[in-house]
Amino acid sequence: MDTEPDAPVTEAELHAWMDGELPEARRGEVERHLAGNPDLARRFERYRAQRAMLQGTFGPLIDRPLPAALVPPYARAPGRPAVRTRRWLPAQAAAAVLLVFVAGGAGGWWLRGWSGGAGGGGAAFVADAVAAHRVFAVEVRHPVEVGADQQAHLVGWLSKRLGKPLQAPRLADKGYDLVGGRLLSDARGPAAQLMYQDAAGRRITLYIRPASDAPDTSFRFAQDGNVQAFYWRDNGLAWAVTGDLDRVTLSAIAEEVYGALNS
């Protein structure tokens, strides 16, 4: 990495710093950049915690033989048992983590150790958020129950039904304006959905439900087909930011929501 000492700090350098692969000549500049940007520093601290969790959970798998069920048929000699000496490569281990995270549904939530509410059901929470997004984000005439022109009434009504003070974060800096919201329900009671739309008509939704007052507020990620979600728990509410967007863009929006709620 041949970066000049006074060059702007890039996202790639931040990840290299977190991975311990940043050249010594740039380390001081990156750390000063993080010190001057507390929101960015908090985001990378969450990344560091997530990486440590994954390494602790799956690190031992890297040195284990590939399970027989996953050895391709052509790797076995005719009439001989499956080869047991092949090692997991880091990319294979990462793929295994992704498989459990994305395809595992409840398994992904188990990995992150978050139940999503006082009665558990974290996988159900994100599934409900994604399902509600798919149902209402495509609506043309009735996307919301109460429009943004009645925002004060909408927020007050939803706060009363959820039993927690609610906010409708401003996302104009990310190009999204509030469309409105609606009251929903799931197996545990009332939930709320706020919808936002950009100039191109793309929509994202915030799904909110009462949750336990646990101190863990770190972000989690889930994906179901083309719909992705970031979710967390904070101040007695569980939040999911959901949309058909790439992960980096949706992550930035989730950070904006979190910052607005805690400003």
GROMACS .gro file of C-alpha atoms in nm:
model
  263
    1MET     CA    1   0.000   0.000   0.000
    2ASP     CA    2   0.195   0.304  -0.128
    3THR     CA    3  -0.013   0.579   0.032
    4GLU     CA    4   0.145   0.918   0.098
    5PRO     CA    5   0.173   1.001   0.471
    6ASP     CA    6  -0.063   1.301   0.445
    7ALA     CA    7  -0.316   1.139   0.206
    8PRO     CA    8  -0.683   1.115   0.317
    9VAL     CA    9  -0.767   0.803   0.514
   10THR     CA   10  -0.965   0.553   0.306
   11GLU     CA   11  -1.218   0.286   0.403
   12ALA     CA   12  -0.972   0.019   0.286
   13GLU     CA   13  -0.706   0.157   0.522
   14LEU     CA   14  -0.949   0.153   0.811
   15HIS     CA   15  -1.020  -0.215   0.752
   16ALA     CA   16  -0.649  -0.285   0.711
   17TRP     CA   17  -0.587  -0.110   1.043
   18MET     CA   18  -0.857  -0.321   1.210
   19ASP     CA   19  -0.702  -0.639   1.063
   20GLY     CA   20  -0.351  -0.544   1.178
   21GLU     CA   21  -0.229  -0.520   0.816
   22LEU     CA   22  -0.180  -0.144   0.787
   23PRO     CA   23   0.180  -0.028   0.726
   24GLU     CA   24   0.338   0.135   1.027
   25ALA     CA   25   0.381   0.461   0.836
   26ARG     CA   26   0.004   0.507   0.811
   27ARG     CA   27  -0.104   0.376   1.151
   28GLY     CA   28  -0.068   0.705   1.334
   29GLU     CA   29  -0.262   0.897   1.069
   30VAL     CA   30  -0.548   0.644   1.076
   31GLU     CA   31  -0.565   0.648   1.455
   32ARG     CA   32  -0.573   1.028   1.458
   33HIS     CA   33  -0.852   1.016   1.199
   34LEU     CA   34  -1.052   0.780   1.421
   35ALA     CA   35  -0.989   0.994   1.727
   36GLY     CA   36  -1.134   1.292   1.542
   37ASN     CA   37  -1.438   1.099   1.418
   38PRO     CA   38  -1.607   0.932   1.717
   39ASP     CA   39  -1.901   0.793   1.514
   40LEU     CA   40  -1.659   0.624   1.275
   41ALA     CA   41  -1.453   0.494   1.568
   42ARG     CA   42  -1.765   0.341   1.726
   43ARG     CA   43  -1.856   0.172   1.398
   44PHE     CA   44  -1.516   0.009   1.367
   45GLU     CA   45  -1.522  -0.090   1.733
   46ARG     CA   46  -1.844  -0.280   1.656
   47TYR     CA   47  -1.674  -0.442   1.356
   48ARG     CA   48  -1.383  -0.542   1.580
   49ALA     CA   49  -1.620  -0.699   1.836
   50GLN     CA   50  -1.807  -0.889   1.566
   51ARG     CA   51  -1.483  -1.019   1.418
   52ALA     CA   52  -1.361  -1.132   1.760
   53MET     CA   53  -1.688  -1.317   1.816
   54LEU     CA   54  -1.665  -1.496   1.481
   55GLN     CA   55  -1.300  -1.585   1.533
   56GLY     CA   56  -1.374  -1.723   1.877
   57THR     CA   57  -1.667  -1.928   1.750
   58PHE     CA   58  -1.530  -2.052   1.418
   59GLY     CA   59  -1.153  -2.016   1.447
   60PRO     CA   60  -1.108  -2.380   1.557
   61LEU     CA   61  -1.286  -2.500   1.242
   62ILE     CA   62  -1.009  -2.372   1.014
   63ASP     CA   63  -0.774  -2.655   1.114
   64ARG     CA   64  -1.032  -2.931   1.100
   65PRO     CA   65  -1.062  -3.173   0.804
   66LEU     CA   66  -1.333  -3.100   0.551
   67PRO     CA   67  -1.645  -3.302   0.649
   68ALA     CA   68  -1.691  -3.612   0.433
   69ALA     CA   69  -2.032  -3.493   0.316
   70LEU     CA   70  -1.867  -3.186   0.162
   71VAL     CA   71  -1.583  -3.365  -0.021
   72PRO     CA   72  -1.667  -3.365  -0.395
   73PRO     CA   73  -1.712  -3.713  -0.545
   74TYR     CA   74  -1.414  -3.662  -0.778
   75ALA     CA   75  -1.188  -3.616  -0.473
   76ARG     CA   76  -1.250  -3.975  -0.363
   77ALA     CA   77  -1.070  -4.274  -0.511
   78PRO     CA   78  -1.305  -4.550  -0.634
   79GLY     CA   79  -1.383  -4.797  -0.361
   80ARG     CA   80  -1.200  -4.593  -0.094
   81PRO     CA   81  -1.343  -4.394   0.196
   82ALA     CA   82  -1.370  -4.018   0.179
   83VAL     CA   83  -1.047  -3.823   0.210
   84ARG     CA   84  -1.018  -3.683   0.565
   85THR     CA   85  -0.693  -3.490   0.542
   86ARG     CA   86  -0.810  -3.189   0.343
   87ARG     CA   87  -0.795  -2.872   0.551
   88TRP     CA   88  -1.042  -2.586   0.575
   89LEU     CA   89  -0.912  -2.280   0.397
   90PRO     CA   90  -0.994  -1.939   0.548
   91ALA     CA   91  -1.225  -1.861   0.254
   92GLN     CA   92  -1.411  -2.188   0.314
   93ALA     CA   93  -1.450  -2.108   0.681
   94ALA     CA   94  -1.583  -1.762   0.590
   95ALA     CA   95  -1.826  -1.920   0.345
   96ALA     CA   96  -1.947  -2.153   0.620
   97VAL     CA   97  -2.009  -1.856   0.847
   98LEU     CA   98  -2.198  -1.676   0.571
   99LEU     CA   99  -2.405  -1.988   0.503
  100VAL     CA  100  -2.516  -2.010   0.864
  101PHE     CA  101  -2.572  -1.636   0.885
  102VAL     CA  102  -2.776  -1.596   0.567
  103ALA     CA  103  -2.935  -1.932   0.498
  104GLY     CA  104  -2.967  -2.038   0.861
  105GLY     CA  105  -3.232  -1.785   0.966
  106ALA     CA  106  -3.263  -1.874   1.332
  107GLY     CA  107  -2.902  -1.996   1.325
  108GLY     CA  108  -2.778  -1.651   1.233
  109TRP     CA  109  -2.956  -1.503   1.532
  110TRP     CA  110  -2.821  -1.777   1.754
  111LEU     CA  111  -2.470  -1.690   1.641
  112ARG     CA  112  -2.516  -1.331   1.742
  113GLY     CA  113  -2.669  -1.428   2.076
  114TRP     CA  114  -2.958  -1.183   2.071
  115SER     CA  115  -3.316  -1.284   2.148
  116GLY     CA  116  -3.477  -0.966   2.010
  117GLY     CA  117  -3.728  -0.908   2.288
  118ALA     CA  118  -3.839  -0.987   2.637
  119GLY     CA  119  -3.979  -1.318   2.526
  120GLY     CA  120  -3.708  -1.413   2.278
  121GLY     CA  121  -3.777  -1.469   1.908
  122GLY     CA  122  -3.498  -1.269   1.746
  123ALA     CA  123  -3.518  -1.465   1.421
  124ALA     CA  124  -3.891  -1.401   1.413
  125PHE     CA  125  -3.827  -1.028   1.462
  126VAL     CA  126  -3.606  -0.987   1.157
  127ALA     CA  127  -3.832  -1.220   0.955
  128ASP     CA  128  -4.131  -1.000   1.044
  129ALA     CA  129  -3.934  -0.687   0.947
  130VAL     CA  130  -3.842  -0.830   0.607
  131ALA     CA  131  -4.196  -0.962   0.544
  132ALA     CA  132  -4.351  -0.625   0.629
  133HIS     CA  133  -4.104  -0.449   0.401
  134ARG     CA  134  -4.190  -0.678   0.111
  135VAL     CA  135  -4.564  -0.630   0.160
  136PHE     CA  136  -4.577  -0.253   0.195
  137ALA     CA  137  -4.271  -0.115   0.011
  138VAL     CA  138  -4.430  -0.203  -0.324
  139GLU     CA  139  -4.768  -0.044  -0.247
  140VAL     CA  140  -4.859   0.241  -0.479
  141ARG     CA  141  -5.183   0.385  -0.339
  142HIS     CA  142  -5.161   0.279   0.027
  143PRO     CA  143  -4.796   0.240   0.128
  144VAL     CA  144  -4.861   0.388   0.474
  145GLU     CA  145  -5.150   0.428   0.716
  146VAL     CA  146  -5.063   0.782   0.829
  147GLY     CA  147  -4.868   1.014   0.600
  148ALA     CA  148  -4.565   1.229   0.676
  149ASP     CA  149  -4.790   1.538   0.668
  150GLN     CA  150  -4.923   1.415   1.006
  151GLN     CA  151  -4.586   1.321   1.151
  152ALA     CA  152  -4.655   1.448   1.504
  153HIS     CA  153  -4.977   1.248   1.521
  154LEU     CA  154  -4.808   0.941   1.369
  155VAL     CA  155  -4.519   0.942   1.618
  156GLY     CA  156  -4.746   1.008   1.915
  157TRP     CA  157  -4.990   0.734   1.816
  158LEU     CA  158  -4.722   0.472   1.756
  159SER     CA  159  -4.541   0.568   2.077
  160LYS     CA  160  -4.861   0.515   2.275
  161ARG     CA  161  -4.931   0.177   2.114
  162LEU     CA  162  -4.572   0.051   2.161
  163GLY     CA  163  -4.552   0.189   2.514
  164LYS     CA  164  -4.218   0.356   2.438
  165PRO     CA  165  -4.125   0.704   2.313
  166LEU     CA  166  -4.066   0.675   1.940
  167GLN     CA  167  -3.892   0.899   1.689
  168ALA     CA  168  -3.904   0.928   1.311
  169PRO     CA  169  -3.535   0.992   1.231
  170ARG     CA  170  -3.450   1.245   0.961
  171LEU     CA  171  -3.266   1.075   0.675
  172ALA     CA  172  -3.253   1.364   0.429
  173ASP     CA  173  -2.872   1.360   0.441
  174LYS     CA  174  -2.889   1.007   0.297
  175GLY     CA  175  -3.140   1.114   0.032
  176TYR     CA  176  -3.450   0.966   0.197
  177ASP     CA  177  -3.764   1.146   0.313
  178LEU     CA  178  -4.035   1.013   0.541
  179VAL     CA  179  -4.341   0.878   0.358
  180GLY     CA  180  -4.530   0.788   0.674
  181GLY     CA  181  -4.594   0.484   0.885
  182ARG     CA  182  -4.837   0.228   1.014
  183LEU     CA  183  -4.921   0.014   1.315
  184LEU     CA  184  -4.854  -0.357   1.273
  185SER     CA  185  -4.871  -0.661   1.497
  186ASP     CA  186  -4.671  -0.977   1.541
  187ALA     CA  187  -4.682  -1.274   1.775
  188ARG     CA  188  -4.566  -1.059   2.067
  189GLY     CA  189  -4.800  -0.765   2.023
  190PRO     CA  190  -4.783  -0.423   1.856
  191ALA     CA  191  -4.508  -0.323   1.616
  192ALA     CA  192  -4.456  -0.019   1.396
  193GLN     CA  193  -4.324   0.048   1.049
  194LEU     CA  194  -4.188   0.379   0.920
  195MET     CA  195  -4.128   0.414   0.547
  196TYR     CA  196  -3.881   0.640   0.366
  197GLN     CA  197  -3.832   0.705  -0.006
  198ASP     CA  198  -3.558   0.865  -0.216
  199ALA     CA  199  -3.588   1.075  -0.531
  200ALA     CA  200  -3.570   0.764  -0.750
  201GLY     CA  201  -3.862   0.600  -0.566
  202ARG     CA  202  -3.651   0.346  -0.375
  203ARG     CA  203  -3.793   0.269  -0.033
  204ILE     CA  204  -3.651   0.159   0.297
  205THR     CA  205  -3.847   0.074   0.610
  206LEU     CA  206  -3.783   0.087   0.982
  207TYR     CA  207  -3.951  -0.190   1.178
  208ILE     CA  208  -3.981  -0.124   1.551
  209ARG     CA  209  -4.098  -0.341   1.839
  210PRO     CA  210  -4.066  -0.320   2.219
  211ALA     CA  211  -3.765  -0.513   2.350
  212SER     CA  212  -3.583  -0.577   2.673
  213ASP     CA  213  -3.356  -0.308   2.813
  214ALA     CA  214  -3.036  -0.507   2.759
  215PRO     CA  215  -2.720  -0.293   2.722
  216ASP     CA  216  -2.601  -0.461   2.397
  217THR     CA  217  -2.663  -0.219   2.109
  218SER     CA  218  -2.429  -0.362   1.845
  219PHE     CA  219  -2.557  -0.402   1.490
  220ARG     CA  220  -2.647  -0.736   1.333
  221PHE     CA  221  -2.698  -0.817   0.967
  222ALA     CA  222  -2.942  -1.048   0.791
  223GLN     CA  223  -3.028  -1.113   0.427
  224ASP     CA  224  -3.323  -1.282   0.261
  225GLY     CA  225  -3.288  -1.289  -0.116
  226ASN     CA  226  -3.251  -0.931  -0.238
  227VAL     CA  227  -3.369  -0.776   0.089
  228GLN     CA  228  -3.113  -0.693   0.356
  229ALA     CA  229  -3.155  -0.571   0.711
  230PHE     CA  230  -2.946  -0.424   0.990
  231TYR     CA  231  -3.098  -0.456   1.334
  232TRP     CA  232  -3.017  -0.370   1.692
  233ARG     CA  233  -3.173  -0.308   2.031
  234ASP     CA  234  -3.162   0.025   2.213
  235ASN     CA  235  -3.360   0.212   2.479
  236GLY     CA  236  -3.624  -0.057   2.515
  237LEU     CA  237  -3.692  -0.094   2.143
  238ALA     CA  238  -3.572  -0.334   1.874
  239TRP     CA  239  -3.505  -0.167   1.538
  240ALA     CA  240  -3.458  -0.312   1.190
  241VAL     CA  241  -3.359  -0.101   0.888
  242THR     CA  242  -3.461  -0.297   0.580
  243GLY     CA  243  -3.428  -0.241   0.208
  244ASP     CA  244  -3.330  -0.372  -0.133
  245LEU     CA  245  -2.994  -0.194  -0.121
  246ASP     CA  246  -2.633  -0.300  -0.113
  247ARG     CA  247  -2.491  -0.374   0.229
  248VAL     CA  248  -2.258  -0.073   0.248
  249THR     CA  249  -2.535   0.176   0.163
  250LEU     CA  250  -2.782   0.019   0.403
  251SER     CA  251  -2.519   0.010   0.677
  252ALA     CA  252  -2.460   0.384   0.637
  253ILE     CA  253  -2.836   0.447   0.665
  254ALA     CA  254  -2.857   0.229   0.975
  255GLU     CA  255  -2.571   0.430   1.128
  256GLU     CA  256  -2.759   0.750   1.048
  257VAL     CA  257  -3.074   0.616   1.216
  258TYR     CA  258  -2.881   0.506   1.523
  259GLY     CA  259  -2.706   0.842   1.546
  260ALA     CA  260  -3.035   1.033   1.514
  261LEU     CA  261  -3.192   0.825   1.789
  262ASN     CA  262  -2.903   0.889   2.025
  263SER     CA  263  -2.821   1.250   1.949
   0.00000   0.00000   0.00000
